[in-house]
PDB file of C-alpha atoms in Angstrom:
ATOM      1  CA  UNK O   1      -2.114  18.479   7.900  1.00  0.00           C
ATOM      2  CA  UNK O   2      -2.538  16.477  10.959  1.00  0.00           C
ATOM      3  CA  UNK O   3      -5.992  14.842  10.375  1.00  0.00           C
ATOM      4  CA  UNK O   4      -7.570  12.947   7.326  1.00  0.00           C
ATOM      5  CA  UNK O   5      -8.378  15.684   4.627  1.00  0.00           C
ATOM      6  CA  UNK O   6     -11.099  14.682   1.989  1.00  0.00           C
ATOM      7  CA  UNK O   7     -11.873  16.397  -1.177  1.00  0.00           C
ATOM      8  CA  UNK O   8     -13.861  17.656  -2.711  1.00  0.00           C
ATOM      9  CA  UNK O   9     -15.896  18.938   0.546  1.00  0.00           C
ATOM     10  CA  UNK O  10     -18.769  19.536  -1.789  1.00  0.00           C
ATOM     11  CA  UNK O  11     -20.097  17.553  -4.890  1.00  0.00           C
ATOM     12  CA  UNK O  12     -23.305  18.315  -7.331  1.00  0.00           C
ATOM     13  CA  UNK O  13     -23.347  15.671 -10.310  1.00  0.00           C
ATOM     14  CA  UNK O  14     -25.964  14.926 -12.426  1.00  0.00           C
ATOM     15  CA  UNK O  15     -27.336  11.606 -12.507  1.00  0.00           C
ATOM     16  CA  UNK O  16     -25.206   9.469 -14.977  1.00  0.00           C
ATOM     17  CA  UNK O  17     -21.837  11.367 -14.269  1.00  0.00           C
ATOM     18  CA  UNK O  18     -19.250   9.767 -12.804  1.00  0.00           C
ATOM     19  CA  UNK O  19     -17.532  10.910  -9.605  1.00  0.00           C
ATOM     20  CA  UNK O  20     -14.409  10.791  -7.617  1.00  0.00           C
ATOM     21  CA  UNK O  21     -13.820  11.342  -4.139  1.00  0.00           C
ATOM     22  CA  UNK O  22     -10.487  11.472  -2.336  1.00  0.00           C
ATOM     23  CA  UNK O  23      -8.963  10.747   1.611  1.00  0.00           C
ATOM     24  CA  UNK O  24      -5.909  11.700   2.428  1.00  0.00           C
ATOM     25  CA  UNK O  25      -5.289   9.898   5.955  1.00  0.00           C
ATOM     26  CA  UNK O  26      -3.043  10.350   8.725  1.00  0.00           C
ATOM     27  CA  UNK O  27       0.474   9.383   7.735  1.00  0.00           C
ATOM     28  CA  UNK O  28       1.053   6.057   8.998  1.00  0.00           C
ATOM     29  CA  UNK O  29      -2.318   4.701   9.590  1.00  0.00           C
ATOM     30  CA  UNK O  30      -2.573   1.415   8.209  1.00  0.00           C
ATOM     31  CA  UNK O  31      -6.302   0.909   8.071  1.00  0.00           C
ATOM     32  CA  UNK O  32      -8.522   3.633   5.842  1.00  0.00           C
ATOM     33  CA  UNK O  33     -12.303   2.713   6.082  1.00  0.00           C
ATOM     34  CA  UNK O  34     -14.853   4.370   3.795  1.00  0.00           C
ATOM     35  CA  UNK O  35     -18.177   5.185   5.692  1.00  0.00           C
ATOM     36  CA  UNK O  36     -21.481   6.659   3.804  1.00  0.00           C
ATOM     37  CA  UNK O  37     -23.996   8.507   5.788  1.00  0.00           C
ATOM     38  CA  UNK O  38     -27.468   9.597   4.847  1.00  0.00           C
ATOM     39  CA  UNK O  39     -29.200  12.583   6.583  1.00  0.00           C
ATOM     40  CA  UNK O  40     -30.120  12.065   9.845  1.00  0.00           C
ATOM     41  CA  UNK O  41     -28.561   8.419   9.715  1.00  0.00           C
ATOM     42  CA  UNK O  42     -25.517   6.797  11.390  1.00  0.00           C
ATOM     43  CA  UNK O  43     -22.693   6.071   8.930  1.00  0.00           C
ATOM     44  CA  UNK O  44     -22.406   2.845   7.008  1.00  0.00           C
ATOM     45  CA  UNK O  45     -20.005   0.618   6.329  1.00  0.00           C
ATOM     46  CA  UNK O  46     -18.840   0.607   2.484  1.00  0.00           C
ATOM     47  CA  UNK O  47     -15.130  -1.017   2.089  1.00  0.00           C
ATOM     48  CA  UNK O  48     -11.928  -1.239   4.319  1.00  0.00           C
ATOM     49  CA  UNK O  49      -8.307  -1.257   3.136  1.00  0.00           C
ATOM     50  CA  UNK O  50      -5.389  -2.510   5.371  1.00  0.00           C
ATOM     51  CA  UNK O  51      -2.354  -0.700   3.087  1.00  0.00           C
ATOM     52  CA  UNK O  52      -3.227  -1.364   0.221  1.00  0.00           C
ATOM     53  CA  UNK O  53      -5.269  -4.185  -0.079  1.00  0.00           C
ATOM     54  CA  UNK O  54      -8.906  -4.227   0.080  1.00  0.00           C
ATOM     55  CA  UNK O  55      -9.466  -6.962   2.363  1.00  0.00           C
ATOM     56  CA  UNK O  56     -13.572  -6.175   2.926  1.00  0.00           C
ATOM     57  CA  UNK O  57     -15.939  -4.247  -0.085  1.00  0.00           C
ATOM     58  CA  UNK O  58     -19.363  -5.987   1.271  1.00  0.00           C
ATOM     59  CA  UNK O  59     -20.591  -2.718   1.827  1.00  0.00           C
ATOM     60  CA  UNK O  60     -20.084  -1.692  -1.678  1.00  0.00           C
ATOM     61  CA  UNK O  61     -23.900  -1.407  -2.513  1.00  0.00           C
ATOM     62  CA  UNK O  62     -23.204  -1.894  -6.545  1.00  0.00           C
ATOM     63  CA  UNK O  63     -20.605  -2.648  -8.912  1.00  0.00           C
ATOM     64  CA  UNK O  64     -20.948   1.166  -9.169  1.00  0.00           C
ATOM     65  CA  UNK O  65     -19.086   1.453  -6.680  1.00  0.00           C
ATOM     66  CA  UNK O  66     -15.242   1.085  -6.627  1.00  0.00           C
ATOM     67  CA  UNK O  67     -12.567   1.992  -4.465  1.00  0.00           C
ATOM     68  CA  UNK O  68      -8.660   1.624  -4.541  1.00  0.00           C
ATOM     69  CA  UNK O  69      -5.664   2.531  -2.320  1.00  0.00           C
ATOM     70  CA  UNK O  70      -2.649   1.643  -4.871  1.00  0.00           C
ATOM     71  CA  UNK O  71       0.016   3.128  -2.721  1.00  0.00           C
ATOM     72  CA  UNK O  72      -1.390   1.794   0.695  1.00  0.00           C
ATOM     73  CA  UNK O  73      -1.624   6.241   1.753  1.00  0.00           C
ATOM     74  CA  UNK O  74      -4.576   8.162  -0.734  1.00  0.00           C
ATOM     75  CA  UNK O  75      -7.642   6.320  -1.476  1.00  0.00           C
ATOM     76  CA  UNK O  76     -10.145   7.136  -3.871  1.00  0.00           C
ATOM     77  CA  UNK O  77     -13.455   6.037  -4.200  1.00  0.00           C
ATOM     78  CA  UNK O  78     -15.477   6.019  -7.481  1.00  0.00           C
ATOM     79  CA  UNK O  79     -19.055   6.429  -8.788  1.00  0.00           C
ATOM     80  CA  UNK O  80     -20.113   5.620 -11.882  1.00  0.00           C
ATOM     81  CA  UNK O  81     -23.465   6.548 -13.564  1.00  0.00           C
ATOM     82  CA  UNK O  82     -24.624   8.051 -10.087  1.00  0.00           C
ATOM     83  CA  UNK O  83     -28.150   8.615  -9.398  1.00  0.00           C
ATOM     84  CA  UNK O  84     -30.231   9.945  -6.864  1.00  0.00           C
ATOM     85  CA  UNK O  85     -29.859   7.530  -4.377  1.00  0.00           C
ATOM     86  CA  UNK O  86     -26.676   8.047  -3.878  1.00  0.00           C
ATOM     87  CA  UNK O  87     -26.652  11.115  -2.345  1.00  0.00           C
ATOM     88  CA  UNK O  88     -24.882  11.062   0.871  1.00  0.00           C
ATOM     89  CA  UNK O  89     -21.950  12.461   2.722  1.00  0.00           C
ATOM     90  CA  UNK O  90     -19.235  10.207   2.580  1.00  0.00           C
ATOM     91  CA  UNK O  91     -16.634   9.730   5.280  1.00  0.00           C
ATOM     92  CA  UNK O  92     -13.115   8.312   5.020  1.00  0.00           C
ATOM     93  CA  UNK O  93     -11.658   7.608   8.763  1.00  0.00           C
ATOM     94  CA  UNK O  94      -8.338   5.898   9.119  1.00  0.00           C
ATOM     95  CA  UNK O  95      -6.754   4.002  12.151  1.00  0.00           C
ATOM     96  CA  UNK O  96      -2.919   3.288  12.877  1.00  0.00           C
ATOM     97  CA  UNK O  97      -4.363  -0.489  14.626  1.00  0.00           C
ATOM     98  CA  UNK O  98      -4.712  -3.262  12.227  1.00  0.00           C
ATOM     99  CA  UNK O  99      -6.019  -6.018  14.070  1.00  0.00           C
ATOM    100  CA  UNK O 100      -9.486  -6.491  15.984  1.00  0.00           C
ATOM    101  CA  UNK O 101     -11.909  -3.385  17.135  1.00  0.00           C
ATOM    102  CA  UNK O 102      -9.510  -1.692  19.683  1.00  0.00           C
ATOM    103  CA  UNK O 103      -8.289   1.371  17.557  1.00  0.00           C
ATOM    104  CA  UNK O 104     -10.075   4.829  17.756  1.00  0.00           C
ATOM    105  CA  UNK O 105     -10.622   5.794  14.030  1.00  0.00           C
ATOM    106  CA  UNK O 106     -10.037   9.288  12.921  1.00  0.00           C
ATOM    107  CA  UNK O 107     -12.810  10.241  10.442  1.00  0.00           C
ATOM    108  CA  UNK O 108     -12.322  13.213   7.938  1.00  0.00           C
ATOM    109  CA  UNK O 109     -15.006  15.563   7.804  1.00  0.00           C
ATOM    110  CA  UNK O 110     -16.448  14.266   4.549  1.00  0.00           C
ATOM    111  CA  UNK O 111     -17.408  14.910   0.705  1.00  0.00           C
ATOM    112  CA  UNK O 112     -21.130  15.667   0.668  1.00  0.00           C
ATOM    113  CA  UNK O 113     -22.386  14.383  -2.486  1.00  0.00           C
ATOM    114  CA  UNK O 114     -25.909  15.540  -3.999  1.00  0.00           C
ATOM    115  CA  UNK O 115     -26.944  13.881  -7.566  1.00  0.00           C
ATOM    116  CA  UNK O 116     -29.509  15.980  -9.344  1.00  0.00           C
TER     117      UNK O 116
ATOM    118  CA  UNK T   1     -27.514  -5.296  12.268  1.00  0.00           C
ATOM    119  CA  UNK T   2     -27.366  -2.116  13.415  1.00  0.00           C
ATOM    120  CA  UNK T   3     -27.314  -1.288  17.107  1.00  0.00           C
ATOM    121  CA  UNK T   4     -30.402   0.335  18.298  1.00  0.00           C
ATOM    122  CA  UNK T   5     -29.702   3.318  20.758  1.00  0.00           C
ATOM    123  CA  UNK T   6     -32.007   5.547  22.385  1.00  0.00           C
ATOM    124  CA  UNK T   7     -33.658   7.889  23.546  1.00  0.00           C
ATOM    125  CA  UNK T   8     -33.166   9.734  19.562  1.00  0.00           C
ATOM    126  CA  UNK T   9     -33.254  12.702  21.454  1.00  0.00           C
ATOM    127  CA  UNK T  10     -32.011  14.658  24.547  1.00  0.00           C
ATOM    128  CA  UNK T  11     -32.674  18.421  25.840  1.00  0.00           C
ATOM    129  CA  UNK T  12     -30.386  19.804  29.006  1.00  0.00           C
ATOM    130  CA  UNK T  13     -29.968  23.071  30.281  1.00  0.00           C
ATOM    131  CA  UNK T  14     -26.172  23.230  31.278  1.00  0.00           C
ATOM    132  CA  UNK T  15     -25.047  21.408  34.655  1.00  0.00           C
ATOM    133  CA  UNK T  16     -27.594  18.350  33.846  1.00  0.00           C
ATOM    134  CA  UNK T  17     -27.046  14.930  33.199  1.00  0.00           C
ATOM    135  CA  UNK T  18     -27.952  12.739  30.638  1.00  0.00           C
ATOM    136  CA  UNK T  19     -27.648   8.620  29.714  1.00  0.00           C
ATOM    137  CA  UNK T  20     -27.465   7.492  26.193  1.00  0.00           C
ATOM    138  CA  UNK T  21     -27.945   3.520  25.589  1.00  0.00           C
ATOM    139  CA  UNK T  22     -26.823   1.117  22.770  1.00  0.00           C
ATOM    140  CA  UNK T  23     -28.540  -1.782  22.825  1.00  0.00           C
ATOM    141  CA  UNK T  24     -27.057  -4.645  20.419  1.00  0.00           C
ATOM    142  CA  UNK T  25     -28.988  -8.030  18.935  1.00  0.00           C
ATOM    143  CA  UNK T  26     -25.927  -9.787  18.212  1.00  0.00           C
ATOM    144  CA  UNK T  27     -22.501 -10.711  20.700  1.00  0.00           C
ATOM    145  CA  UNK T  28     -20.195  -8.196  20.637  1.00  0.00           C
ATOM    146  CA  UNK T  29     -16.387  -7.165  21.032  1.00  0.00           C
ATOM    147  CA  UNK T  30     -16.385  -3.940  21.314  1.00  0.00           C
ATOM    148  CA  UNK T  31     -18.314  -0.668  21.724  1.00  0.00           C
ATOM    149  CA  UNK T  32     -17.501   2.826  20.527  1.00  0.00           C
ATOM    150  CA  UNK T  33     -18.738   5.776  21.184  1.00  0.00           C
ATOM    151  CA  UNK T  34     -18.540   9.314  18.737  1.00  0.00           C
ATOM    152  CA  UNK T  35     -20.191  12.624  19.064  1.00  0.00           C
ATOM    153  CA  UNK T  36     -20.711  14.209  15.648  1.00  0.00           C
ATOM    154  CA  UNK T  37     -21.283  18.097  15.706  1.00  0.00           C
ATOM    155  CA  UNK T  38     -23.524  19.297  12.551  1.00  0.00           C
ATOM    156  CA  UNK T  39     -21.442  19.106   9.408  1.00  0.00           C
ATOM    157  CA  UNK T  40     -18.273  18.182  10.875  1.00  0.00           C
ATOM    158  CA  UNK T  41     -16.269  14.827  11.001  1.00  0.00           C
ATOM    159  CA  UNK T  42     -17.587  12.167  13.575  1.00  0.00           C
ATOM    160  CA  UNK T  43     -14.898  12.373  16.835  1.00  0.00           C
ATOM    161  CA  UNK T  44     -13.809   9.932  18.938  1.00  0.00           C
ATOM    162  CA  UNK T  45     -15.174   9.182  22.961  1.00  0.00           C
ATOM    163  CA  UNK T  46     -14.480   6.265  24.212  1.00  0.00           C
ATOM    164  CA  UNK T  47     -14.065   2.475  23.577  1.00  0.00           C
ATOM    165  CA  UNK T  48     -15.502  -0.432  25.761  1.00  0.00           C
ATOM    166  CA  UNK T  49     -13.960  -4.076  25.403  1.00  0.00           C
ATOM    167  CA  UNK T  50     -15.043  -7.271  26.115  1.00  0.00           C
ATOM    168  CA  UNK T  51     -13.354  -8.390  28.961  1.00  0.00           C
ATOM    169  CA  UNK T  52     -13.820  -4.177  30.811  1.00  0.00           C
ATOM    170  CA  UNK T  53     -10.848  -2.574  28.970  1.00  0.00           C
ATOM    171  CA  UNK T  54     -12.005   1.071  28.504  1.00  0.00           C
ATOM    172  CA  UNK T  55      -9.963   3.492  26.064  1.00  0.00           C
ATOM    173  CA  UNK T  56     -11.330   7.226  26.256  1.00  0.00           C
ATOM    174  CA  UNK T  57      -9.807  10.658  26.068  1.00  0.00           C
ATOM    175  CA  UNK T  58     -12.731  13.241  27.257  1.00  0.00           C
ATOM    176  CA  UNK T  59     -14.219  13.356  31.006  1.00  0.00           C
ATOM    177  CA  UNK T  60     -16.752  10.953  29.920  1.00  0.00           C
ATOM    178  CA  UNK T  61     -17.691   7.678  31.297  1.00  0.00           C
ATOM    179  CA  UNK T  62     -19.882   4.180  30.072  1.00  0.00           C
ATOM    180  CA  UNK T  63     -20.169   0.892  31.003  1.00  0.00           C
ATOM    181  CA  UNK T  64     -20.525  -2.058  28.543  1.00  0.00           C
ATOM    182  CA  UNK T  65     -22.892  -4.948  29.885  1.00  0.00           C
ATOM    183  CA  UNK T  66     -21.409  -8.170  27.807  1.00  0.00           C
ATOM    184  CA  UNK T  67     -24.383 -10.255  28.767  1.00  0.00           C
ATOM    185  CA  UNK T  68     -27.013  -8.190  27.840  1.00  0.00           C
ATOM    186  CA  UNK T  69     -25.100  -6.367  24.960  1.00  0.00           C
ATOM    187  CA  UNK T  70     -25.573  -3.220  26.062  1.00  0.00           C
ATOM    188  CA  UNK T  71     -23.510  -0.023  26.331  1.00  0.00           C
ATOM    189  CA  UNK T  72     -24.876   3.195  27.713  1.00  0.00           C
ATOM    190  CA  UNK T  73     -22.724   6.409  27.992  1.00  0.00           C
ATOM    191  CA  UNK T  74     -23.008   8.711  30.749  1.00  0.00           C
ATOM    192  CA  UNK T  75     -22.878  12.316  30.113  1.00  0.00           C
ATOM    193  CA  UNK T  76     -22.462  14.432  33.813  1.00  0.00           C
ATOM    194  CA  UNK T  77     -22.344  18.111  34.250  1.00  0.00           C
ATOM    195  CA  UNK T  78     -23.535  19.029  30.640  1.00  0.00           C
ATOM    196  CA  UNK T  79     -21.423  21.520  28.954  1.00  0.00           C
ATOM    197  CA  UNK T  80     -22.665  23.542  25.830  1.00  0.00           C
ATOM    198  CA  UNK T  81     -20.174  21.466  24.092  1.00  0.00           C
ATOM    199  CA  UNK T  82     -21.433  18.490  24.389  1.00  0.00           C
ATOM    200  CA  UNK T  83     -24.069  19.169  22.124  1.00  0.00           C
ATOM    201  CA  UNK T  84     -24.501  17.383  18.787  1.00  0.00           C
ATOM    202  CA  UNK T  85     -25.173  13.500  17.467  1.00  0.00           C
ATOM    203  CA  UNK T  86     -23.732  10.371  19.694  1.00  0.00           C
ATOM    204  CA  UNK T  87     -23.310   7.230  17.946  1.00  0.00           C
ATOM    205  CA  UNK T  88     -22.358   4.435  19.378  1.00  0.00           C
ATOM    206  CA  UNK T  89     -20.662   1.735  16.777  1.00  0.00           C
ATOM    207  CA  UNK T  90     -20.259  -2.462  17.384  1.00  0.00           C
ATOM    208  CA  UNK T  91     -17.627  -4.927  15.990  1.00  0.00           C
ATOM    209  CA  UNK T  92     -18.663  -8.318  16.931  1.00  0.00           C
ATOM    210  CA  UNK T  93     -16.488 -11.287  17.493  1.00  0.00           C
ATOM    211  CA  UNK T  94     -15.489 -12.366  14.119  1.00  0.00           C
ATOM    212  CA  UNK T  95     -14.797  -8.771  12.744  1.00  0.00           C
ATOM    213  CA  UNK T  96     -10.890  -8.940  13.052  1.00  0.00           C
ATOM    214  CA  UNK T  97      -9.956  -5.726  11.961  1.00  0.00           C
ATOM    215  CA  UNK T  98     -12.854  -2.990  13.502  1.00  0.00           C
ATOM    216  CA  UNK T  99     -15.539  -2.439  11.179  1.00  0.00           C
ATOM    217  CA  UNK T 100     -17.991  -0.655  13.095  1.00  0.00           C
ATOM    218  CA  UNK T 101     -21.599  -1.070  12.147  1.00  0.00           C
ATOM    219  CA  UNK T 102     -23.231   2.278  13.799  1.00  0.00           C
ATOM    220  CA  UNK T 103     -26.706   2.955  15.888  1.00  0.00           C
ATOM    221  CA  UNK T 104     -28.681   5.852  14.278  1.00  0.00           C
ATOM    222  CA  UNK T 105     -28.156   8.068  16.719  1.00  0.00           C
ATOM    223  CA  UNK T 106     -28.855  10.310  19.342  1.00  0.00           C
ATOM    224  CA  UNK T 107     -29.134  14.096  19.052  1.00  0.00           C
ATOM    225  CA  UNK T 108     -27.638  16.054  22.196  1.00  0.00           C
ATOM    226  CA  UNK T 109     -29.154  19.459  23.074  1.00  0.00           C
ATOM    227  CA  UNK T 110     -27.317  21.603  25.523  1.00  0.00           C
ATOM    228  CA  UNK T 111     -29.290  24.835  26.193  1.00  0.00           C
ATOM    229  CA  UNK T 112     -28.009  27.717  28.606  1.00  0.00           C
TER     230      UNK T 112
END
């Protein structure tokens, strides 16, 4: 497809599991950006890859939290032991600019986790 | 810190206007602004640069105030359309690679 596809759309875990979500960006884009956002909130900043290294994680908000982009294209971020509080949509958005904050990013329309 | 926009919220009934403002505590590079519709993926507007460069694709417009660190986005002729959540997102001066740190938001309301 044309846009940045992430799966699952739709996640129930129950607190403890682990999860993964997936983005799929535009072909070509060099940065991929991982966003969460709680209801009725703006998105948040969680960890930024330029190819494939992961040049910013200080959103990250635990060592639960860990993301890779081996191949500098897919990107996967990981739960482990979820709980409550970390149920949120997250967004993946991807950019073909590198450098400074001129580049529209192209946000995919999310994996909605909920954590029972 | 997060940008601080207001008003949250905005009724129109279609043909009205509307102004949406991001105010910012710290110096900033850039502004951007993205209208998110209710369950969908955030979209694009428009992005204001230090210095006046303005990138935008829609029949929007917004200024960017560098000395007060303000942005506000001007919404004229309200469609039904251009209903849904506006955020507008900083990256200050040392961010070199666009990490936008996002306002809350502000929820759109386009009636008939």
């Amino acid at each position: 497809g044309a846009g940045v596809s992430q799966s699952p759309r739709y996640k129930v875990a129950k607190r403890g599991q682990d999860v993964a979500l997936r983005c799929d960006p535009i072909s070509g884009h060099v940065s991929l950006f991982w966003y969460q956002q709680a209801l009725g909130q703006g998105p948040e900043f969680l960890t930024y890859f330029q190819n494939e290294a992961q040049l910013d994680k200080s959103g990250l908000p635990s060592d639960r939290f860990f993301a890779e982009r081996p191949e500098g294209s897919v990107s996967t971020l990981k739960i482990q032991r979820t709980q409550q509080e970390d149920s949120a949509v997250y967004l993946c958005a991807s950019s073909v600019f590198r450098d400074r904050g001129n580049g529209e990013l192209f946000f995919g329309e999310g994996s909605r986790l909920t954590v029972l | 810190q997060q940008p601080v926009q207001s008003p949250q919220a905005v009724i129109l009934r279609e043909g009205e206007d509307a102004v949406i403002n991001c105010s910012s505590s710290k110096a900033l590079y850039s502004v951007h602004w993205y209208r998110q519709k209710h369950g969908e993926a955030p979209v694009f507007l428009m992005i204001l640069l230090k210095g006046g460069e303005q990138k935008g694709h829609e029949k929007i417009s917004a200024s960017f105030n560098e000395k007060k660190q303000q942005s506000s986005l001007y919404l004229t002729a309200s469609q039904l359309s251009y209903s849904g959540t506006y955020f507008c997102g900083q990256t200050g001066g040392g961010t070199s690679y666009g990490k936008l740190t996002f306002g809350q938001g502000t929820i759109l309301t386009v009636h008939p």
